[in-house]
Coordinates of C-alpha atoms in Angstrom, one line a residue:
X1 CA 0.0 0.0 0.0
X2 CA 0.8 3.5 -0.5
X3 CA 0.9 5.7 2.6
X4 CA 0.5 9.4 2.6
X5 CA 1.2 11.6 5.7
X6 CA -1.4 14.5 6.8
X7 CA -1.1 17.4 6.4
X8 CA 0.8 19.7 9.2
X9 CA 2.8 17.0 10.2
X10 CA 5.5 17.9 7.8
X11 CA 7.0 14.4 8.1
X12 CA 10.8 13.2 7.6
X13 CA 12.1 17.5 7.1
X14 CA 14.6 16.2 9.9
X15 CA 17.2 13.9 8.7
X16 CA 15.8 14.7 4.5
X17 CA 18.2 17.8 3.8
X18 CA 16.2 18.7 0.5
X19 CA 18.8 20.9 -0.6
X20 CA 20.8 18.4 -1.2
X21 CA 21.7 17.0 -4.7
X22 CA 24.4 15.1 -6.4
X23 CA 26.7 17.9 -7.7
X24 CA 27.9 18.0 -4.0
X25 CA 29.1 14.9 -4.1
X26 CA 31.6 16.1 -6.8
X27 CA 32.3 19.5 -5.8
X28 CA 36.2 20.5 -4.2
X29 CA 38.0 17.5 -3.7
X30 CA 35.5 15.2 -5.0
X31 CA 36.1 16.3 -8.6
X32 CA 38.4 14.1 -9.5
X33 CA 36.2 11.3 -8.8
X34 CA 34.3 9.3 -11.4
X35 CA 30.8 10.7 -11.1
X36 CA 28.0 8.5 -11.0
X37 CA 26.6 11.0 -9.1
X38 CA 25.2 13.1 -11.3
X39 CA 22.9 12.3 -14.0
X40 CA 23.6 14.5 -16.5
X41 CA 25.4 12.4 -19.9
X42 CA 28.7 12.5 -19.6
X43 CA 29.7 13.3 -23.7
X44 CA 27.9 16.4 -23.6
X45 CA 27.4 18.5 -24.8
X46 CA 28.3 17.6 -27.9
X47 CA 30.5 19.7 -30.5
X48 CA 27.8 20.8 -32.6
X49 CA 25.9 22.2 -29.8
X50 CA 28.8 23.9 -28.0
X51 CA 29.5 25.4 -31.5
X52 CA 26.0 26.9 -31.6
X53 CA 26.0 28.0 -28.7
X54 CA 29.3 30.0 -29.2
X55 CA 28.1 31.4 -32.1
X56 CA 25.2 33.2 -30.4
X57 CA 27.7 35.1 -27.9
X58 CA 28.1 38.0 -30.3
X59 CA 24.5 39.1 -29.6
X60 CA 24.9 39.2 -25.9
X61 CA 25.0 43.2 -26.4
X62 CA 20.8 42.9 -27.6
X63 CA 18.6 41.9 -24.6
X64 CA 17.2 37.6 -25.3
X65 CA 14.3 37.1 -27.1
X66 CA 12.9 33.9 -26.9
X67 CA 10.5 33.9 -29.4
X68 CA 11.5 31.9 -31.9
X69 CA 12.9 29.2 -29.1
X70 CA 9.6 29.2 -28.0
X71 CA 7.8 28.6 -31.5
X72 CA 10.2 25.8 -31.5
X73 CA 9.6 24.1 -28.3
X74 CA 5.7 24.1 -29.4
X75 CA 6.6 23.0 -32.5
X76 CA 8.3 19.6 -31.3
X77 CA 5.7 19.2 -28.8
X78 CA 2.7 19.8 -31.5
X79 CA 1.3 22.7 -29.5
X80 CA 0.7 26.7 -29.9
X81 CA 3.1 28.9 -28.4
X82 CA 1.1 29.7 -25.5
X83 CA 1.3 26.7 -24.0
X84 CA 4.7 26.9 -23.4
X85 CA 7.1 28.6 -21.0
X86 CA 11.1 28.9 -21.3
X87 CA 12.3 28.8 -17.6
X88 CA 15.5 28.9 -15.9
X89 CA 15.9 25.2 -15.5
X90 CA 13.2 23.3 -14.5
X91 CA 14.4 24.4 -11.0
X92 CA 13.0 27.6 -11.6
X93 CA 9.8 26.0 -13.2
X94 CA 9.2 25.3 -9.3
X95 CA 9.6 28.0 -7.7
X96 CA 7.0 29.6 -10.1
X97 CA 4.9 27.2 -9.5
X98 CA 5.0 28.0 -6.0
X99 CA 4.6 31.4 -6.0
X100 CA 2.3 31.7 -8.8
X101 CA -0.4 29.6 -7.7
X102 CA -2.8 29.7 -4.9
X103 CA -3.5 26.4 -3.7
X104 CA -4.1 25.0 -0.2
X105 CA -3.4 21.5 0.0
X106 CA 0.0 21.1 -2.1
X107 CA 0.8 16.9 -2.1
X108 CA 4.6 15.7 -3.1
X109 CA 4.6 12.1 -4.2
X110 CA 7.9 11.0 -2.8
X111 CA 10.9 9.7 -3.0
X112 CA 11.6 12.0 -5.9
X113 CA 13.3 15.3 -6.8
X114 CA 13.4 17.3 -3.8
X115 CA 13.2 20.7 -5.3
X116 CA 9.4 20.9 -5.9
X117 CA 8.8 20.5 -1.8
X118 CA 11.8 22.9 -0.9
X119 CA 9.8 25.4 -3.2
X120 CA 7.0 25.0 -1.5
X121 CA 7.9 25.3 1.3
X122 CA 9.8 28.2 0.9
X123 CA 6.7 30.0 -0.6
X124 CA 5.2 29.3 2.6
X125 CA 3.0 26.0 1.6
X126 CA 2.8 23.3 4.0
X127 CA 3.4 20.3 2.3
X128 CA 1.9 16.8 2.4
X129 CA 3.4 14.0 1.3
X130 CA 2.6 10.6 -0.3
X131 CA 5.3 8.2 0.3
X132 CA 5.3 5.3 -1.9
X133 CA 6.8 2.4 -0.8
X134 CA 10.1 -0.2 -2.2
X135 CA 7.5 -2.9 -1.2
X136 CA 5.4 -2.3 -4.1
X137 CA 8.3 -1.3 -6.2
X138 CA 7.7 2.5 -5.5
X139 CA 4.7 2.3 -7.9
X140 CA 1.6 4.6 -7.1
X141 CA -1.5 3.5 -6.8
X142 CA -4.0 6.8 -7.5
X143 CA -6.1 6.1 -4.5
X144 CA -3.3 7.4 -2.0
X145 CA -3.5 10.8 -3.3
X146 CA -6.0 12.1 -1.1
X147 CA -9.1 13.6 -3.1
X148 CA -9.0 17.1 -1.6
X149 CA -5.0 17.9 -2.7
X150 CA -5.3 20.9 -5.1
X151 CA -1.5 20.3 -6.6
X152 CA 0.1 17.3 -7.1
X153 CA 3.4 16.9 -7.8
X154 CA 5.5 13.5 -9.8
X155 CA 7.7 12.4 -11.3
X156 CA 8.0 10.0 -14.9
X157 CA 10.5 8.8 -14.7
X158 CA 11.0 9.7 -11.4
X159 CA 14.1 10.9 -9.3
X160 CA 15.7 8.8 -7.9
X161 CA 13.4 5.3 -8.4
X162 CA 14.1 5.3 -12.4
X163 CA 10.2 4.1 -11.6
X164 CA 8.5 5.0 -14.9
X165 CA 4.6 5.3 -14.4
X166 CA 2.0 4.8 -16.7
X167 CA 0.6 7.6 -18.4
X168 CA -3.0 6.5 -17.9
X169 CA -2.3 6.0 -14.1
X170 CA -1.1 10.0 -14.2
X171 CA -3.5 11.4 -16.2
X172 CA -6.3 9.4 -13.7
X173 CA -4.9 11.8 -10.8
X174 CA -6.8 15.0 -12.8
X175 CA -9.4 16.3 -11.0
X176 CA -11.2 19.5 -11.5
X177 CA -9.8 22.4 -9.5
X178 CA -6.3 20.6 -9.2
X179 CA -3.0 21.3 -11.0
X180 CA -1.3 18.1 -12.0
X181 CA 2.8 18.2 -12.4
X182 CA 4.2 15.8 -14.1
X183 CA 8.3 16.3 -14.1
X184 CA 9.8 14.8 -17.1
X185 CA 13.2 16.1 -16.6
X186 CA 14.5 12.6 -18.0
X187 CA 11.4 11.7 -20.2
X188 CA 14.0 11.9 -23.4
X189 CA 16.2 9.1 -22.0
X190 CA 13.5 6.9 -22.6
X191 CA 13.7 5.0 -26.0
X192 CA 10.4 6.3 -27.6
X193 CA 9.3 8.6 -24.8
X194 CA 7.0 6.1 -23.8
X195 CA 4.5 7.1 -21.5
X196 CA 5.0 11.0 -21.9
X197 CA 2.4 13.2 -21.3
X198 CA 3.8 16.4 -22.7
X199 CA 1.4 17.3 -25.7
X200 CA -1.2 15.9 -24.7
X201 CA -4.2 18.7 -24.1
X202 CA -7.0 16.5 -23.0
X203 CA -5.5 15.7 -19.2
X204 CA -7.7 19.2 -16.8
X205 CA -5.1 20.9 -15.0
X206 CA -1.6 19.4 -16.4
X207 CA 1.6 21.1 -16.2
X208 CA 4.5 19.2 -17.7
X209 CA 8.3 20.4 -16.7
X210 CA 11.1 19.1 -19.2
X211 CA 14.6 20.0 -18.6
X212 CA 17.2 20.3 -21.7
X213 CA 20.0 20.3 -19.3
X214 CA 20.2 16.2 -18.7
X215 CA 20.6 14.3 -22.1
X216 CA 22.2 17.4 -23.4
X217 CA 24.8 18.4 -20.6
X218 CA 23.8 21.9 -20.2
X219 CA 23.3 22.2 -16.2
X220 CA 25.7 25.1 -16.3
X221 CA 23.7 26.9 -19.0
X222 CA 20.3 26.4 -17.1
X223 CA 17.2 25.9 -20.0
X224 CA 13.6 23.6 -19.5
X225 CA 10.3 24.7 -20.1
X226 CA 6.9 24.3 -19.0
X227 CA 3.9 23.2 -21.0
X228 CA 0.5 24.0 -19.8
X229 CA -2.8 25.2 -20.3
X230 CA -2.0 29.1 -21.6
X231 CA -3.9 30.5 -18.4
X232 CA -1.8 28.7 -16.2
X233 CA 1.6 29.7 -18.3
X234 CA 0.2 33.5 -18.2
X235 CA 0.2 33.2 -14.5
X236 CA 4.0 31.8 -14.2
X237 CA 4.9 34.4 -17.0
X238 CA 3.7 36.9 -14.5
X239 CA 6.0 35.9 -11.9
X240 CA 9.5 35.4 -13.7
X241 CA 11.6 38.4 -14.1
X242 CA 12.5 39.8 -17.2
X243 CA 14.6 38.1 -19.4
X244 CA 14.6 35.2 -17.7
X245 CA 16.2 32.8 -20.3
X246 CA 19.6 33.9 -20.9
X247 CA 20.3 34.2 -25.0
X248 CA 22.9 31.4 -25.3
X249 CA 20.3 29.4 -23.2
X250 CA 17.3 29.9 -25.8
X251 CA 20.1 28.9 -28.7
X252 CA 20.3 25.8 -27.4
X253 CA 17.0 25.4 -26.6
X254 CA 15.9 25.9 -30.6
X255 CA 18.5 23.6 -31.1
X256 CA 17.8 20.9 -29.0
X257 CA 14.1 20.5 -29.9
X258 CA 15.2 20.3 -33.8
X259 CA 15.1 17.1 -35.6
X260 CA 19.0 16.6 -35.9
X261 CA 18.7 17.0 -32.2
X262 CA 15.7 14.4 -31.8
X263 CA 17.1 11.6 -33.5
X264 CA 20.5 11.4 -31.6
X265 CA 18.5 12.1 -28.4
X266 CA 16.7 9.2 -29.7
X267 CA 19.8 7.2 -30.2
X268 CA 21.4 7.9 -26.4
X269 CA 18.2 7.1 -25.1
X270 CA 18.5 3.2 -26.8
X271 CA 22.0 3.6 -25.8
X272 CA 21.8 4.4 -22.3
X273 CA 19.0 1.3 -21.7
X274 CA 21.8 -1.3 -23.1
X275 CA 24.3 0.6 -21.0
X276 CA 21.6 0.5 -18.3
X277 CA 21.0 -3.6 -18.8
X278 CA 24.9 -4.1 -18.4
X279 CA 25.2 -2.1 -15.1
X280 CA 22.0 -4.1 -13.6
X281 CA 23.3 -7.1 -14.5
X282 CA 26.7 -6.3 -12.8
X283 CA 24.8 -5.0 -9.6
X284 CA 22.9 -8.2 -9.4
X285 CA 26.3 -10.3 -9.0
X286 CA 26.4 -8.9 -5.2
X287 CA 23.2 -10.0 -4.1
X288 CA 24.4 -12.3 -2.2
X289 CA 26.1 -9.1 -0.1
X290 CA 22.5 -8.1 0.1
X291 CA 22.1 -5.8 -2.5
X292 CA 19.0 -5.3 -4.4
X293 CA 18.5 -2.9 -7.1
X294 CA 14.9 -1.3 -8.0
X295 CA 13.6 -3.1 -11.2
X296 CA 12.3 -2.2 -13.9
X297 CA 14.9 0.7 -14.2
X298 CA 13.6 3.3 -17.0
X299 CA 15.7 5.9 -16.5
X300 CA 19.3 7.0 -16.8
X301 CA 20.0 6.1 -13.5
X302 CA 19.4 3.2 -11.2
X303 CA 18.7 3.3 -7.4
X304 CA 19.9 0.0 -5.1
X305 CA 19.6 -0.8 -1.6
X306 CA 22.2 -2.3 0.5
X307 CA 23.1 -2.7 3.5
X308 CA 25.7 -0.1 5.2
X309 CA 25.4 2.1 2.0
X310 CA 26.9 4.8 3.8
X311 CA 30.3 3.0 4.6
X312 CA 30.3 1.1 1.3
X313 CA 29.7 4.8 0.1
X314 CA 33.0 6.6 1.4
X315 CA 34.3 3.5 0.5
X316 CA 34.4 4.4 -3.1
X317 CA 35.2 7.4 -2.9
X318 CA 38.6 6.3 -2.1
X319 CA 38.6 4.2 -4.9
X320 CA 37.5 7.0 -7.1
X321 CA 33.7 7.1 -7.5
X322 CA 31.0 9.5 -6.5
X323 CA 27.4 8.2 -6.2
X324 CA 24.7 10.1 -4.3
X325 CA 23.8 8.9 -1.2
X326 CA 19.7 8.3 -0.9
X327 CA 18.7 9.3 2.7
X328 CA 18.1 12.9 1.6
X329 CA 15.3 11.9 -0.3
X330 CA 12.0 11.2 2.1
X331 CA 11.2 7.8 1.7
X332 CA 15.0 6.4 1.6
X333 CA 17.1 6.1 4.5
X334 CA 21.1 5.3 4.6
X335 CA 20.8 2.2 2.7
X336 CA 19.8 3.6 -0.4
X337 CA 22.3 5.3 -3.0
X338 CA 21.6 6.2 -6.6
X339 CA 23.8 5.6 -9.5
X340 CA 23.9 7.1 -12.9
X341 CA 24.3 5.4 -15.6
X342 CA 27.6 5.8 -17.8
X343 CA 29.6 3.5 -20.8
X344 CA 30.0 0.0 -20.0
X345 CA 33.6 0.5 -19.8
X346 CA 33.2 2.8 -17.1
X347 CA 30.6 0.6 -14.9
X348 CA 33.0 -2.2 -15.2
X349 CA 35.2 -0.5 -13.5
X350 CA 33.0 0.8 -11.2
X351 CA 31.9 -2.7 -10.1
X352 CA 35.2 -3.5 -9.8
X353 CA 35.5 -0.6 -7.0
X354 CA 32.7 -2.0 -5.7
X355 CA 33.7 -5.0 -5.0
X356 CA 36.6 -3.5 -3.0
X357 CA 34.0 -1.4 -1.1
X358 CA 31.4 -3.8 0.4
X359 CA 32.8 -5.5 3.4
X360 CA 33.3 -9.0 3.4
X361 CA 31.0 -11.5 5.4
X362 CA 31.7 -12.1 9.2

């Protein structure tokens, strides 16, 4: 069963630092680790995108205008232009969200990317949470959203479970008078974009974030959007500053919605699975140290249990590898750690480390 926690109760804030994410893990000294902390695609950008983007630095004298990036992002999606925001990130999607709209009961289904609840709760919401479970293989079940929450929050796939939800079991959470966010921040790493919702105009009250910055490697250059009903993107319009989108940000976003774009996104998304296979099927040689691994994986990342993460954690880090540690997500505790998935090359040697880092049986 799925459990949600009432509201007020503010549940698991103490000892879940939401602020948290994996770039700390390969800040200062940790640099020189091998990051499977991250999951940003480690060949990326690629040249011709860097290129692109260089070439739109000699109009950084003329304020951005995001029009035409715009027409382009509703363009790939099939949509008009005014469904569509350019934001900051999708970070900054959240924070509009927060501020933008007046809702009373605000519900988080967790574990999943932390920022949505941090915005929140920074806007002053308090924040309910539905916390799915690793005995049901962190699926949700639609009936432990409670009835009366006026913004929901998910994510497909989702941060950190790699859980990918059926679109029909999303869309089922619309309701009239609630605002239904669907984060698809790694949607394009799955091969087809199976179960995406973005596009789609039928589902009352859907807001769907995407971020450029993950298959594309652009987390310094911050670029996502939203898509939503144009009443709902009117009211987050209202709320960002001006200029929001810098203007080597919108080149890449007109970029990476076009075609060329597309079809290798396409490609590392088929790529990444088989990548993904090989590191599951390394992972599930230490089950006998008790290690389990969340199945079936969908996204560019993979999240296992085991016991003494923590230690086994450190561990690798002096044997060169970052992964992020799970118990700042609610819902996860210290035996949980998330690993993104990289070549096969690099896994291998990665499970070697591994290997190294879980202690042997007493």
């Amino acid at each position: 069963m799925d459990t949600h926690t009432p509201m007020g109760a503010e549940p698991g804030t103490r000892g879940h630092d939401l602020r948290h994410h994996g770039d700390a893990e390969v800040r200062d000294v940790g640099s020189a680790l091998v990051d499977l902390a991250v999951n940003v695609r480690a060949d990326t950008p690629p040249v011709w995108l860097r290129e692109h983007v260089a070439a739109s630095l000699g109009s950084l004298a003329a304020y951005p205008d995001g029009r035409a990036a715009r027409a382009a992002v509703a363009a790939r999606h099939g949509l008009p232009v005014e469904r569509v925001l350019l934001t900051a990130g999708a970070a900054e999607a959240f924070v509009l969200l927060a501020r933008a709209l007046k809702v009373r009961r605000p519900v988080v289904v967790h574990p999943q990317f932390t920022e949505p609840e941090a915005a929140l709760r920074d806007a002053g919401h308090t924040v309910d949470r539905v916390l799915l479970r690793a005995a049901d293989g962190f699926r949700l079940g639609p009936a432990a959203v409670p009835e009366d929450a006026d913004l929901v929050v998910v994510g497909n796939p989702t941060n950190p479970t790699s859980v990918l939800h059926p679109a029909g079991v999303l869309a089922g959470l619309a309701r009239p008078g609630r605002t239904l966010v669907v984060d698809e921040a790694f949607m394009d790493a799955v091969p087809g974009e199976r179960e995406a919702l973005a596009g789609r105009v039928d589902v009352p009250g859907l807001v769907v974030l995407r971020s450029l910055t993950k298959t594309w490697g652009l987390a310094g250059l911050r670029i996502g959007y939203v898509l939503a009903a144009p009443e709902t993107v009117a009211e987050l319009e209202r709320a960002q500053p001006l200029w929001p989108v810098s203007t080597p940000a919108l080149a890449a976003a007109e970029a990476c919605v076009a075609p060329r774009a597309l079809a290798e996104a396409a490609h590392a998304a088929h790529r990444v699975a088989a990548d993904r296979a090989h590191l599951v099927a390394g992972l599930g040689e230490f089950a006998g140290a008790g290690l389990r691994v969340v199945e079936p994986a969908e996204g560019p990342f993979v999240l296992v249990r085991l016991p003494h993460a923590a230690a086994v954690r450190h561990r690798l880090r002096g044997l060169g590898f970052a992964v992020r540690r799970g118990d700042t997500f609610p819902g996860l505790d210290e035996e949980w750690l998330r690993l993104a998935v990289r070549d096969r090359a690099t896994s291998d040697r990665f499970l070697r480390a591994l290997e190294r880092a879980i202690p042997a049986p007493a």
